[in-house]
Tab-separated table of C-alpha atoms in Angstrom:
chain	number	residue	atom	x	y	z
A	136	UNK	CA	9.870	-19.841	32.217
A	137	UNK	CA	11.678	-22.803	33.469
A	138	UNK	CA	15.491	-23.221	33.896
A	139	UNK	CA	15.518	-25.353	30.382
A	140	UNK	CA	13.957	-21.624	29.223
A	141	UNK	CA	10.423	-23.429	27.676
A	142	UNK	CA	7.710	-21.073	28.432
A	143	UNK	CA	5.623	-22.956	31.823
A	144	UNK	CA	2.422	-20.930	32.142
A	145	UNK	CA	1.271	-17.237	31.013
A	146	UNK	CA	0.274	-14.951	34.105
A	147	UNK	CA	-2.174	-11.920	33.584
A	148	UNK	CA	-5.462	-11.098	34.893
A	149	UNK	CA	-6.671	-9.727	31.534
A	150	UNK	CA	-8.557	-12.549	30.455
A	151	UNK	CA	-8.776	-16.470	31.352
A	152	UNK	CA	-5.550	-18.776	29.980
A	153	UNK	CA	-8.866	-21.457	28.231
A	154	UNK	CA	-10.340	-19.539	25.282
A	155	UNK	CA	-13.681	-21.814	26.511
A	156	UNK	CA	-13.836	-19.277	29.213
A	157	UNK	CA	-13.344	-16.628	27.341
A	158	UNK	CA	-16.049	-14.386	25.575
A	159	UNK	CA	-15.765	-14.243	21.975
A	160	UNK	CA	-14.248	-10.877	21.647
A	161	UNK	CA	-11.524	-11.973	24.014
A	162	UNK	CA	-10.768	-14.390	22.046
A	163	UNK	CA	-10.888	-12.237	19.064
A	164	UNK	CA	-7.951	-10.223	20.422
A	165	UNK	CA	-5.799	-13.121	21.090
A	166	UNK	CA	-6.002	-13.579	17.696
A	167	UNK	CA	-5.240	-10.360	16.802
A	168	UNK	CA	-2.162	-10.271	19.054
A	169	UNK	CA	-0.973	-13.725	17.514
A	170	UNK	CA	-1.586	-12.759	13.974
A	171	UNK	CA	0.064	-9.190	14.722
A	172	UNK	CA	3.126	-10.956	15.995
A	173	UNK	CA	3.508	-13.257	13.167
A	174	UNK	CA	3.580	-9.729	10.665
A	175	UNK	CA	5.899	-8.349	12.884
A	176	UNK	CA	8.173	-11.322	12.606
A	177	UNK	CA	7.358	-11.296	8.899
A	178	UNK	CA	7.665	-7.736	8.304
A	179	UNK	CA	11.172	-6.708	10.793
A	180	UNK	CA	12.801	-10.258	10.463
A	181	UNK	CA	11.765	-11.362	7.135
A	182	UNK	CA	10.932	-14.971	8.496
A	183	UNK	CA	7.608	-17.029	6.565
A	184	UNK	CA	5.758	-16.894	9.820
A	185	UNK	CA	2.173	-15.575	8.240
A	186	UNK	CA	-0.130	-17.958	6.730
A	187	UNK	CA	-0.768	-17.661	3.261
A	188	UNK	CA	-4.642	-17.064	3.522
A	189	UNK	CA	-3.830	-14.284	5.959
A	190	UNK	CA	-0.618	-12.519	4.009
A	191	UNK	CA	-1.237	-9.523	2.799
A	192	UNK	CA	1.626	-8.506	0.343
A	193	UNK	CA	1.156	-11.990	-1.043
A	194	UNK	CA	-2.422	-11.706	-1.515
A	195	UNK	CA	-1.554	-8.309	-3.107
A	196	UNK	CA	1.242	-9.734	-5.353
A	197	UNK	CA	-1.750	-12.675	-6.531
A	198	UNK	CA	-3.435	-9.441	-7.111
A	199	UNK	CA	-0.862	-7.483	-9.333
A	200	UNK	CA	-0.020	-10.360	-11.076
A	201	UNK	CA	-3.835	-10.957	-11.856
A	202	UNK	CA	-4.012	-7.255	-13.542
A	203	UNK	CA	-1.181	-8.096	-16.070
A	204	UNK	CA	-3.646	-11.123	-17.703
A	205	UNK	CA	-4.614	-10.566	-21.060
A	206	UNK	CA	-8.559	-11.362	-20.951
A	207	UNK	CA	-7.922	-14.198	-22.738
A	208	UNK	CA	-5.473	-15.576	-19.880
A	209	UNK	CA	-8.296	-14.639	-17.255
A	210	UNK	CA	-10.871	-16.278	-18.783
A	211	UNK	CA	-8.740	-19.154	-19.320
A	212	UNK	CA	-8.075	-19.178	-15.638
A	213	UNK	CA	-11.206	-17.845	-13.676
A	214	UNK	CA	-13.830	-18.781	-16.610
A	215	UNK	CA	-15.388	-21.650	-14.948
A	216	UNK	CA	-16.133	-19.555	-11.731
A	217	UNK	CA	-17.541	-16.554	-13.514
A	218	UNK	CA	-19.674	-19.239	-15.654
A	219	UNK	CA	-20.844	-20.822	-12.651
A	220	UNK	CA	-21.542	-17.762	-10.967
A	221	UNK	CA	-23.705	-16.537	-13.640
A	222	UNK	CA	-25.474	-19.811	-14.025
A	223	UNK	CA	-27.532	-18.707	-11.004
A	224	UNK	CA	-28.538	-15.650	-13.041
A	225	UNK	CA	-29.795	-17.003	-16.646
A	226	UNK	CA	-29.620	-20.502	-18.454
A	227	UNK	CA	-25.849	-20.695	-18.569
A	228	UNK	CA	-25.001	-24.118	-18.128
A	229	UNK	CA	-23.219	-24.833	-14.468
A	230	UNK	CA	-19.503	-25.653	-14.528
A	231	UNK	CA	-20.211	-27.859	-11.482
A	232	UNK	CA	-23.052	-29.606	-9.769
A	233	UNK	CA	-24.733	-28.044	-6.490
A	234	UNK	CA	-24.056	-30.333	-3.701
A	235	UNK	CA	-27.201	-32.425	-3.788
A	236	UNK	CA	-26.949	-32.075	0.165
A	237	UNK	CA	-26.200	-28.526	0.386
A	238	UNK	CA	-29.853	-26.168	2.264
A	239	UNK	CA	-29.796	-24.070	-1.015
A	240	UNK	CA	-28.191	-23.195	-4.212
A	241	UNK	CA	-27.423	-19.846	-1.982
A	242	UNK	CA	-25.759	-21.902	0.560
A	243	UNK	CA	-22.627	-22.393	-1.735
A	244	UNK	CA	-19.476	-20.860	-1.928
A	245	UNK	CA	-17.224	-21.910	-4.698
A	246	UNK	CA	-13.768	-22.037	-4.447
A	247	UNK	CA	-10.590	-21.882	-6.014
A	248	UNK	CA	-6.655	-21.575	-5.323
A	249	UNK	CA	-4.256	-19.322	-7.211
A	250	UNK	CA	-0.429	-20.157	-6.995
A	251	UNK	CA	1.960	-17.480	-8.240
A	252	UNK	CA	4.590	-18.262	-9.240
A	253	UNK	CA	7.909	-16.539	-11.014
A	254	UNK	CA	8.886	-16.464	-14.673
A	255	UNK	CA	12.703	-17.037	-14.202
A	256	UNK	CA	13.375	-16.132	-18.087
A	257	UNK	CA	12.836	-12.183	-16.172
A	258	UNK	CA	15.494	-12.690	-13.184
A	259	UNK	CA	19.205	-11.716	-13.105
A	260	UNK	CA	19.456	-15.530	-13.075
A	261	UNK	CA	17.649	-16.827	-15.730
A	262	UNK	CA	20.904	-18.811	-17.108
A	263	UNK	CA	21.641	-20.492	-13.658
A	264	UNK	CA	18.211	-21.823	-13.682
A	265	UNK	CA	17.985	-23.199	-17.159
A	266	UNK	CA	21.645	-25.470	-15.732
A	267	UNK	CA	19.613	-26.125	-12.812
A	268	UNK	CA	16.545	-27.813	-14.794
A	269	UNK	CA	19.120	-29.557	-16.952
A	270	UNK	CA	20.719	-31.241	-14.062
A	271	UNK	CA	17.832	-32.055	-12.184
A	272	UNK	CA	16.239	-33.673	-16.141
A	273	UNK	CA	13.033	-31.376	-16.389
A	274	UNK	CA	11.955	-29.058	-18.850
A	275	UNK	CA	10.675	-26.006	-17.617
A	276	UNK	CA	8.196	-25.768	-20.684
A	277	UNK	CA	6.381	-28.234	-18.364
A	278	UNK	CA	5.591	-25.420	-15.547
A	279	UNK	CA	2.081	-25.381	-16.335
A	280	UNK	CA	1.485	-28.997	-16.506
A	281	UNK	CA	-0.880	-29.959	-13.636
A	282	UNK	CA	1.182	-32.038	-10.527
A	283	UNK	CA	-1.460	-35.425	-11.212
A	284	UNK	CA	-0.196	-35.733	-14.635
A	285	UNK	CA	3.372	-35.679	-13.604
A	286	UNK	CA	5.388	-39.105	-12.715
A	287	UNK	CA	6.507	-39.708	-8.658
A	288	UNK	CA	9.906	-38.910	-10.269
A	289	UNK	CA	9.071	-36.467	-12.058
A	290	UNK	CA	7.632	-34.532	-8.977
A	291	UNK	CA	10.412	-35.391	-6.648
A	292	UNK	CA	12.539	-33.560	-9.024
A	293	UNK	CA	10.559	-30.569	-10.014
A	294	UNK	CA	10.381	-29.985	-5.846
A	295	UNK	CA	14.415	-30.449	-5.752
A	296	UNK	CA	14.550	-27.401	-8.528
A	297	UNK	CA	12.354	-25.208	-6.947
A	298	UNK	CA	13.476	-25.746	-3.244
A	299	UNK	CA	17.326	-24.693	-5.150
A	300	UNK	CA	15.804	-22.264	-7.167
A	301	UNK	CA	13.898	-20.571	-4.241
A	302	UNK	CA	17.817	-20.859	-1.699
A	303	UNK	CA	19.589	-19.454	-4.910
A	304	UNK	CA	17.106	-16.191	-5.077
A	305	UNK	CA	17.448	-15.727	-0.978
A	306	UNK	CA	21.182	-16.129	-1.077
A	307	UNK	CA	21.488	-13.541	-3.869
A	308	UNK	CA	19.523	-11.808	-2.354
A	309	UNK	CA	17.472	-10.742	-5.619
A	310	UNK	CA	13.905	-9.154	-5.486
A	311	UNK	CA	11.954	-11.242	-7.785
A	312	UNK	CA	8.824	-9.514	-7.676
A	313	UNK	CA	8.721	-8.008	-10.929
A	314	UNK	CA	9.188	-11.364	-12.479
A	315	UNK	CA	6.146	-12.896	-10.538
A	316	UNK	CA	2.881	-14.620	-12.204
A	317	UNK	CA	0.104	-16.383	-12.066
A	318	UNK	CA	1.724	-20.088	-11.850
A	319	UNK	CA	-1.569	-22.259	-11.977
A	320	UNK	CA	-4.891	-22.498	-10.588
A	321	UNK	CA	-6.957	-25.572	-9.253
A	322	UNK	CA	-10.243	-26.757	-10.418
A	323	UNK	CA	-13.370	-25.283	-8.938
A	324	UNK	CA	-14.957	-26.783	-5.897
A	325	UNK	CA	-17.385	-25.973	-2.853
A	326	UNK	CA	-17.991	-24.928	0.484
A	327	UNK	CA	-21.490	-25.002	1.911
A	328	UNK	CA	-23.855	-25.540	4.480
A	329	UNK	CA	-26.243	-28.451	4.693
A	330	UNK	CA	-30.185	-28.335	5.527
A	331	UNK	CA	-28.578	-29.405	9.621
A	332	UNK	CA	-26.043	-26.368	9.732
A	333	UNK	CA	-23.290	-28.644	9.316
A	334	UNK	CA	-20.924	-27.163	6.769
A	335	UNK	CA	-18.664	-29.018	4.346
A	336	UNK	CA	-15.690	-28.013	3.016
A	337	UNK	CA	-14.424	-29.831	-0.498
A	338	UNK	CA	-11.470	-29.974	-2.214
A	339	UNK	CA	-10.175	-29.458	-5.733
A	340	UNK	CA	-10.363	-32.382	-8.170
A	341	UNK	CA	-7.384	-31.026	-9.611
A	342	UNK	CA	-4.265	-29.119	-8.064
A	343	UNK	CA	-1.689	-27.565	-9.930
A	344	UNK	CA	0.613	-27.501	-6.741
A	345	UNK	CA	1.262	-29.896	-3.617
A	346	UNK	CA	1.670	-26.535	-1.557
A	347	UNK	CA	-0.623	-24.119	0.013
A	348	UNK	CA	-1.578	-21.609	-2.262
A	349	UNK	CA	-0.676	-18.081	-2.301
A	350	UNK	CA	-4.571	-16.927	-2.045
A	351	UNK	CA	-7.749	-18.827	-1.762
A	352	UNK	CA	-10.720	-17.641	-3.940
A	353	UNK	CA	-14.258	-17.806	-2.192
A	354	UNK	CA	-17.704	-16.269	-4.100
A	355	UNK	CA	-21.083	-16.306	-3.210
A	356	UNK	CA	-23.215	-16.514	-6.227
A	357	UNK	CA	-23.152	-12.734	-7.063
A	358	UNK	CA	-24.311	-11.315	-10.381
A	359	UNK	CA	-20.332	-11.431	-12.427
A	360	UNK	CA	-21.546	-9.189	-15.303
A	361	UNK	CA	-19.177	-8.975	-18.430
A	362	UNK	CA	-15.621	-10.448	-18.360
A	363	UNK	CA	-14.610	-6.762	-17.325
A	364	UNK	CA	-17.026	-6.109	-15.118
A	365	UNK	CA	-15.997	-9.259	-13.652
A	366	UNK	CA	-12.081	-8.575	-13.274
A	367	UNK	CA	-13.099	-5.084	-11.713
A	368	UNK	CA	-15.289	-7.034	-9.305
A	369	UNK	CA	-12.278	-9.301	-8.597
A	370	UNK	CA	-9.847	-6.820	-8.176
A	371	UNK	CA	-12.181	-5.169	-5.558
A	372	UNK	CA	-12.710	-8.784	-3.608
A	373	UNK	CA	-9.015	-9.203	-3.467
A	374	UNK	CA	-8.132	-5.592	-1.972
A	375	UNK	CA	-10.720	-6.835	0.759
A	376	UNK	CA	-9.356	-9.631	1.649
A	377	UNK	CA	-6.324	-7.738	2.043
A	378	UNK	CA	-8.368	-5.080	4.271
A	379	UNK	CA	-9.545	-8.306	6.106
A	380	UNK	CA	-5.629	-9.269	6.852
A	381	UNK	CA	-4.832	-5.745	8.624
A	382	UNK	CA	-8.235	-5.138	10.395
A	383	UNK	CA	-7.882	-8.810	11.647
A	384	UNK	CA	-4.448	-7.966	13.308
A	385	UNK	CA	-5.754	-5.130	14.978
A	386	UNK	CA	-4.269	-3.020	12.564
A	387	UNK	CA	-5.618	0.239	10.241
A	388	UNK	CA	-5.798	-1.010	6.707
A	389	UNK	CA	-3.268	1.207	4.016
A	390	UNK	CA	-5.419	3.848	2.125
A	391	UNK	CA	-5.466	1.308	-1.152
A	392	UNK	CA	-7.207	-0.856	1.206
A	393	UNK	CA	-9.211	1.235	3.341
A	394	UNK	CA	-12.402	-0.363	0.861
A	395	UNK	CA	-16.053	-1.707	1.367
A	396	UNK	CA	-17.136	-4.706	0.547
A	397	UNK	CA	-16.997	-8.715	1.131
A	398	UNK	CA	-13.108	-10.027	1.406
A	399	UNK	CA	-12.839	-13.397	2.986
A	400	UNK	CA	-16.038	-15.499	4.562
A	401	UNK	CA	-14.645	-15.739	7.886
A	402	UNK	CA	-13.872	-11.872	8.396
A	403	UNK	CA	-17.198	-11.644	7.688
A	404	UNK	CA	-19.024	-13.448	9.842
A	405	UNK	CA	-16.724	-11.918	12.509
A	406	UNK	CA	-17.584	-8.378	11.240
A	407	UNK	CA	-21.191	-9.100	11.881
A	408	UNK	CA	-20.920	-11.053	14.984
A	409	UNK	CA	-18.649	-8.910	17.205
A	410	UNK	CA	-19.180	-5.511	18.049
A	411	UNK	CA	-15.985	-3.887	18.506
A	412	UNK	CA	-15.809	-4.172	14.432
A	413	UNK	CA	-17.854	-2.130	11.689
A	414	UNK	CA	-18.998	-4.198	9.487
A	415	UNK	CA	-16.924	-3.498	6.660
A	416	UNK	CA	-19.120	-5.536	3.834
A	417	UNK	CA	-21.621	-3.050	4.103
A	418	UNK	CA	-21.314	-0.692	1.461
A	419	UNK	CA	-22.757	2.297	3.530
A	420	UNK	CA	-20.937	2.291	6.711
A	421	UNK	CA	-19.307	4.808	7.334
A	422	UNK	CA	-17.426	3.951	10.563
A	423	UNK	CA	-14.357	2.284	7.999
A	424	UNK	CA	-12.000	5.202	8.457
A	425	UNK	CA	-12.027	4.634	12.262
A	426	UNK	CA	-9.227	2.688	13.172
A	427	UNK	CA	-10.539	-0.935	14.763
């Protein structure tokens, strides 16, 4: 360090200070150690430092919340994906277009980003927030109206009730986890690669939230089955993404976790690339139980 106590330069001989010079599994571990610190700020301090896409108790609390949906509320939520993923199967009609650009109809991911959010009418201070939406001139009946079809006004002052609602649950101090649900969904959109190897990344024609969402849904076009079969099959994806989280900070997944199959896109490619991981989407390994 300096005298102002910034941080000047790092000194070790582990591994070179660019990550250019570095091999990839050097540069793998970095990330581990910088994604292990953030949970360990997370988990001992209780400060926001993990990323959503990378969170495991929130991607887990996505996940709960998910298994209290009627069907009907899951279809009405995830139908378009499960439709479009079994377009590729029989002569269901596609929610969306495949990218006219994209190498294949294989090539696509499709996307989608789940918000949670908390049904206040099941906190300790459900009264406190009904004076809160009265003051700030909202109706809270208008929760699951999308953000596009709200006025500037409008937004600015749904954002000044959560933001209070939000300091008022951390300065109580109130766990407000059994009151949490799904709050909204986008639209469905695409990630692919193109015939050059470029890929391209969309985005959501419509957003229920001007926030990062609390977990980010990405399927290849597998087989969904029947709308149960389906939920199983997402239940599964989400508990390995949540595997993905721990292996990816160098950590031993929980038991509930400790599962075999695809989680996020990007652990995966890194699974198969680098070989101080088993590749964990493979449903017959049988190295999972060693720690990384």
């Amino acid at each position: 360090m300096d005298e102002s106590g910034e941080i000047k330069y790092h000194e070790q001989d582990g591994y070179a200070d660019d990550p250019s010079q570095r091999s990839d599994e050097s540069n793998e571990h970095v990330e581990q150690a910088r994604r292990f610190a953030q949970y360990y700020v997370y988990a001992e301090r209780g400060y926001d430092t993990v990323p959503p896409d990378i969170h495991p108790e929130r991607i887990d609390a996505v996940r709960q919340a998910i298994q209290t949906l009627t069907d009907a509320e899951f279809d009405a939520l995830f139908g378009e994906l499960k439709q479009q993923l079994q377009s590729y199967h029989d002569d269901t009609e596609r929610a969306i277009l495949i990218p006219a650009d994209a190498a294949g109809p294989n090539s696509v991911l499709y996307r989608q980003h789940v918000y949670l959010g908390i049904d206040t009418t099941q906190t300790e201070f459900a009264d406190e927030v009904e004076t809160l939406a009265t003051v700030h001139g909202i109706n809270l009946k208008d929760a699951d109206t999308s953000v596009s079809e709200l006025s500037d006004s409008t937004r600015s002052a749904w954002q000044s009730f959560t933001e209070q609602v939000e300091s008022l649950a951390r300065n109580r101090d109130i766990d407000a986890s059994d009151a949490l649900e799904i709050g909204g969904v986008s639209s469905l959109y695409t990630a692919y690669v193109d015939s050059s190897g470029r890929e391209h990344i969309g985005e959501p024609a419509d957003d229920p939230f001007n926030r990062e969402p609390d977990t980010l849904i990405e399927l290849a076009p597998i087989e969904p089955g029947s709308l149960e079969q389906f939920r199983e099959y997402f239940d599964h994806y989400l508990q390995c993404q949540i595997r993905d989280c721990f292996v990816r900070m160098g950590l031993h997944p929980p038991e509930e976790f400790c599962v075999l199959g695809p989680g996020r896109i990007e652990a995966a490619e890194q699974y198969k690339r680098l070989e101080m991981y088993p590749d964990f989407t493979d449903p017959d390994n049988d190295r999972l139980l060693a720690t990384p």
